[in-house]
Amino acid sequence: MPTHPQPLPSFRIDTPQQLRVILRTLRQSRGLTQAQLGVLIGVSQKRIARIEAAPEVTSFDQIARMVAAMGCSIVIQQADARQPPGTHAW
C-alpha cells in the first residue's frame, strides 16, 4: 500500500542517468512497487522497469504519466546563465 508522500525538493535533470535515479527514487519514496505504479498508469511492471532503466528512449507521454501518478509534475525553466544555450550533457 502506498504511503503518504513526503514533500520532495525540486530536481535538476541534465542527463538521462540523473532521470533514471530520480524516477526510481521518487517511486520508492512514494512507497510504490514497480507493479503498483504500472497499474496506476496502465502498463506492466516490466515496462516500469524498462522506463526506469532507459528513460532516454521512453516517450514523453509515459514519463509524464508516471511522474503525475506519483503526485509530481515536470517543469521546464531557463538554464543556468553559465551554460551556453543549446548545450547539454547528453
CSV table of C-alpha atoms in Angstrom, one decimal:
chain,number,residue,atom,x,y,z
A,1,MET,CA,0.0,0.0,0.0
A,2,PRO,CA,1.4,3.4,-0.9
A,3,THR,CA,2.5,5.6,1.9
A,4,HIS,CA,1.6,9.3,2.3
A,5,PRO,CA,4.1,11.1,0.2
A,6,GLN,CA,6.6,13.4,1.9
A,7,PRO,CA,7.3,16.7,0.1
A,8,LEU,CA,10.3,16.4,-2.2
A,9,PRO,CA,12.7,19.1,-3.3
A,10,SER,CA,13.0,20.1,-6.9
A,11,PHE,CA,15.4,18.1,-9.0
A,12,ARG,CA,17.6,19.5,-11.8
A,13,ILE,CA,18.0,16.9,-14.6
A,14,ASP,CA,20.8,17.4,-17.1
A,15,THR,CA,21.4,13.7,-18.1
A,16,PRO,CA,19.4,10.5,-18.7
A,17,GLN,CA,21.4,9.0,-15.9
A,18,GLN,CA,20.0,11.6,-13.4
A,19,LEU,CA,16.5,10.9,-14.7
A,20,ARG,CA,16.9,7.2,-14.0
A,21,VAL,CA,17.9,7.8,-10.4
A,22,ILE,CA,15.2,10.4,-9.8
A,23,LEU,CA,12.3,8.2,-11.3
A,24,ARG,CA,13.3,5.2,-9.2
A,25,THR,CA,13.9,7.3,-6.0
A,26,LEU,CA,10.6,9.1,-6.5
A,27,ARG,CA,8.7,5.8,-6.9
A,28,GLN,CA,10.4,4.3,-3.8
A,29,SER,CA,9.7,7.4,-1.7
A,30,ARG,CA,6.1,7.1,-2.6
A,31,GLY,CA,6.1,3.5,-1.3
A,32,LEU,CA,5.2,2.1,-4.7
A,33,THR,CA,6.5,-1.1,-6.3
A,34,GLN,CA,7.0,-1.2,-10.0
A,35,ALA,CA,3.9,-3.3,-10.3
A,36,GLN,CA,1.8,-0.8,-8.3
A,37,LEU,CA,3.0,2.1,-10.4
A,38,GLY,CA,2.3,0.1,-13.6
A,39,VAL,CA,-1.3,-0.4,-12.5
A,40,LEU,CA,-1.7,3.3,-11.9
A,41,ILE,CA,-0.6,4.2,-15.5
A,42,GLY,CA,-1.8,1.1,-17.3
A,43,VAL,CA,1.4,-0.7,-18.1
A,44,SER,CA,3.2,-3.8,-16.8
A,45,GLN,CA,5.8,-4.0,-14.1
A,46,LYS,CA,8.3,-5.0,-16.8
A,47,ARG,CA,7.5,-1.7,-18.7
A,48,ILE,CA,8.1,0.4,-15.5
A,49,ALA,CA,11.5,-1.4,-15.0
A,50,ARG,CA,12.4,-0.6,-18.6
A,51,ILE,CA,11.4,3.1,-18.2
A,52,GLU,CA,13.5,3.4,-15.1
A,53,ALA,CA,16.4,1.7,-16.8
A,54,ALA,CA,16.3,3.7,-20.0
A,55,PRO,CA,14.2,6.9,-19.7
A,56,GLU,CA,16.0,8.4,-22.7
A,57,VAL,CA,14.3,6.0,-25.1
A,58,THR,CA,10.9,6.3,-23.4
A,59,SER,CA,8.1,8.5,-24.8
A,60,PHE,CA,7.5,11.8,-23.0
A,61,ASP,CA,3.9,10.7,-22.5
A,62,GLN,CA,4.8,7.7,-20.5
A,63,ILE,CA,7.3,9.6,-18.4
A,64,ALA,CA,4.8,12.4,-17.8
A,65,ARG,CA,2.1,9.9,-16.8
A,66,MET,CA,4.5,8.1,-14.5
A,67,VAL,CA,5.5,11.4,-12.8
A,68,ALA,CA,1.9,12.6,-12.5
A,69,ALA,CA,0.8,9.2,-11.0
A,70,MET,CA,3.4,9.9,-8.2
A,71,GLY,CA,2.0,13.3,-7.5
A,72,CYS,CA,4.6,15.3,-9.2
A,73,SER,CA,4.9,17.4,-12.4
A,74,ILE,CA,7.6,18.2,-14.9
A,75,VAL,CA,8.7,21.9,-15.1
A,76,ILE,CA,11.0,23.4,-17.7
A,77,GLN,CA,12.9,26.5,-16.8
A,78,GLN,CA,15.7,28.6,-18.1
A,79,ALA,CA,19.1,27.0,-17.7
A,80,ASP,CA,21.9,28.4,-15.6
A,81,ALA,CA,23.3,31.5,-17.3
A,82,ARG,CA,26.8,29.9,-17.2
A,83,GLN,CA,25.7,27.2,-19.6
A,84,PRO,CA,25.5,28.4,-23.3
A,85,PRO,CA,22.1,27.9,-25.0
A,86,GLY,CA,21.7,24.7,-26.9
A,87,THR,CA,24.3,22.8,-24.9
A,88,HIS,CA,23.6,19.9,-22.7
A,89,ALA,CA,25.5,16.9,-21.1
A,90,TRP,CA,23.7,14.2,-23.1
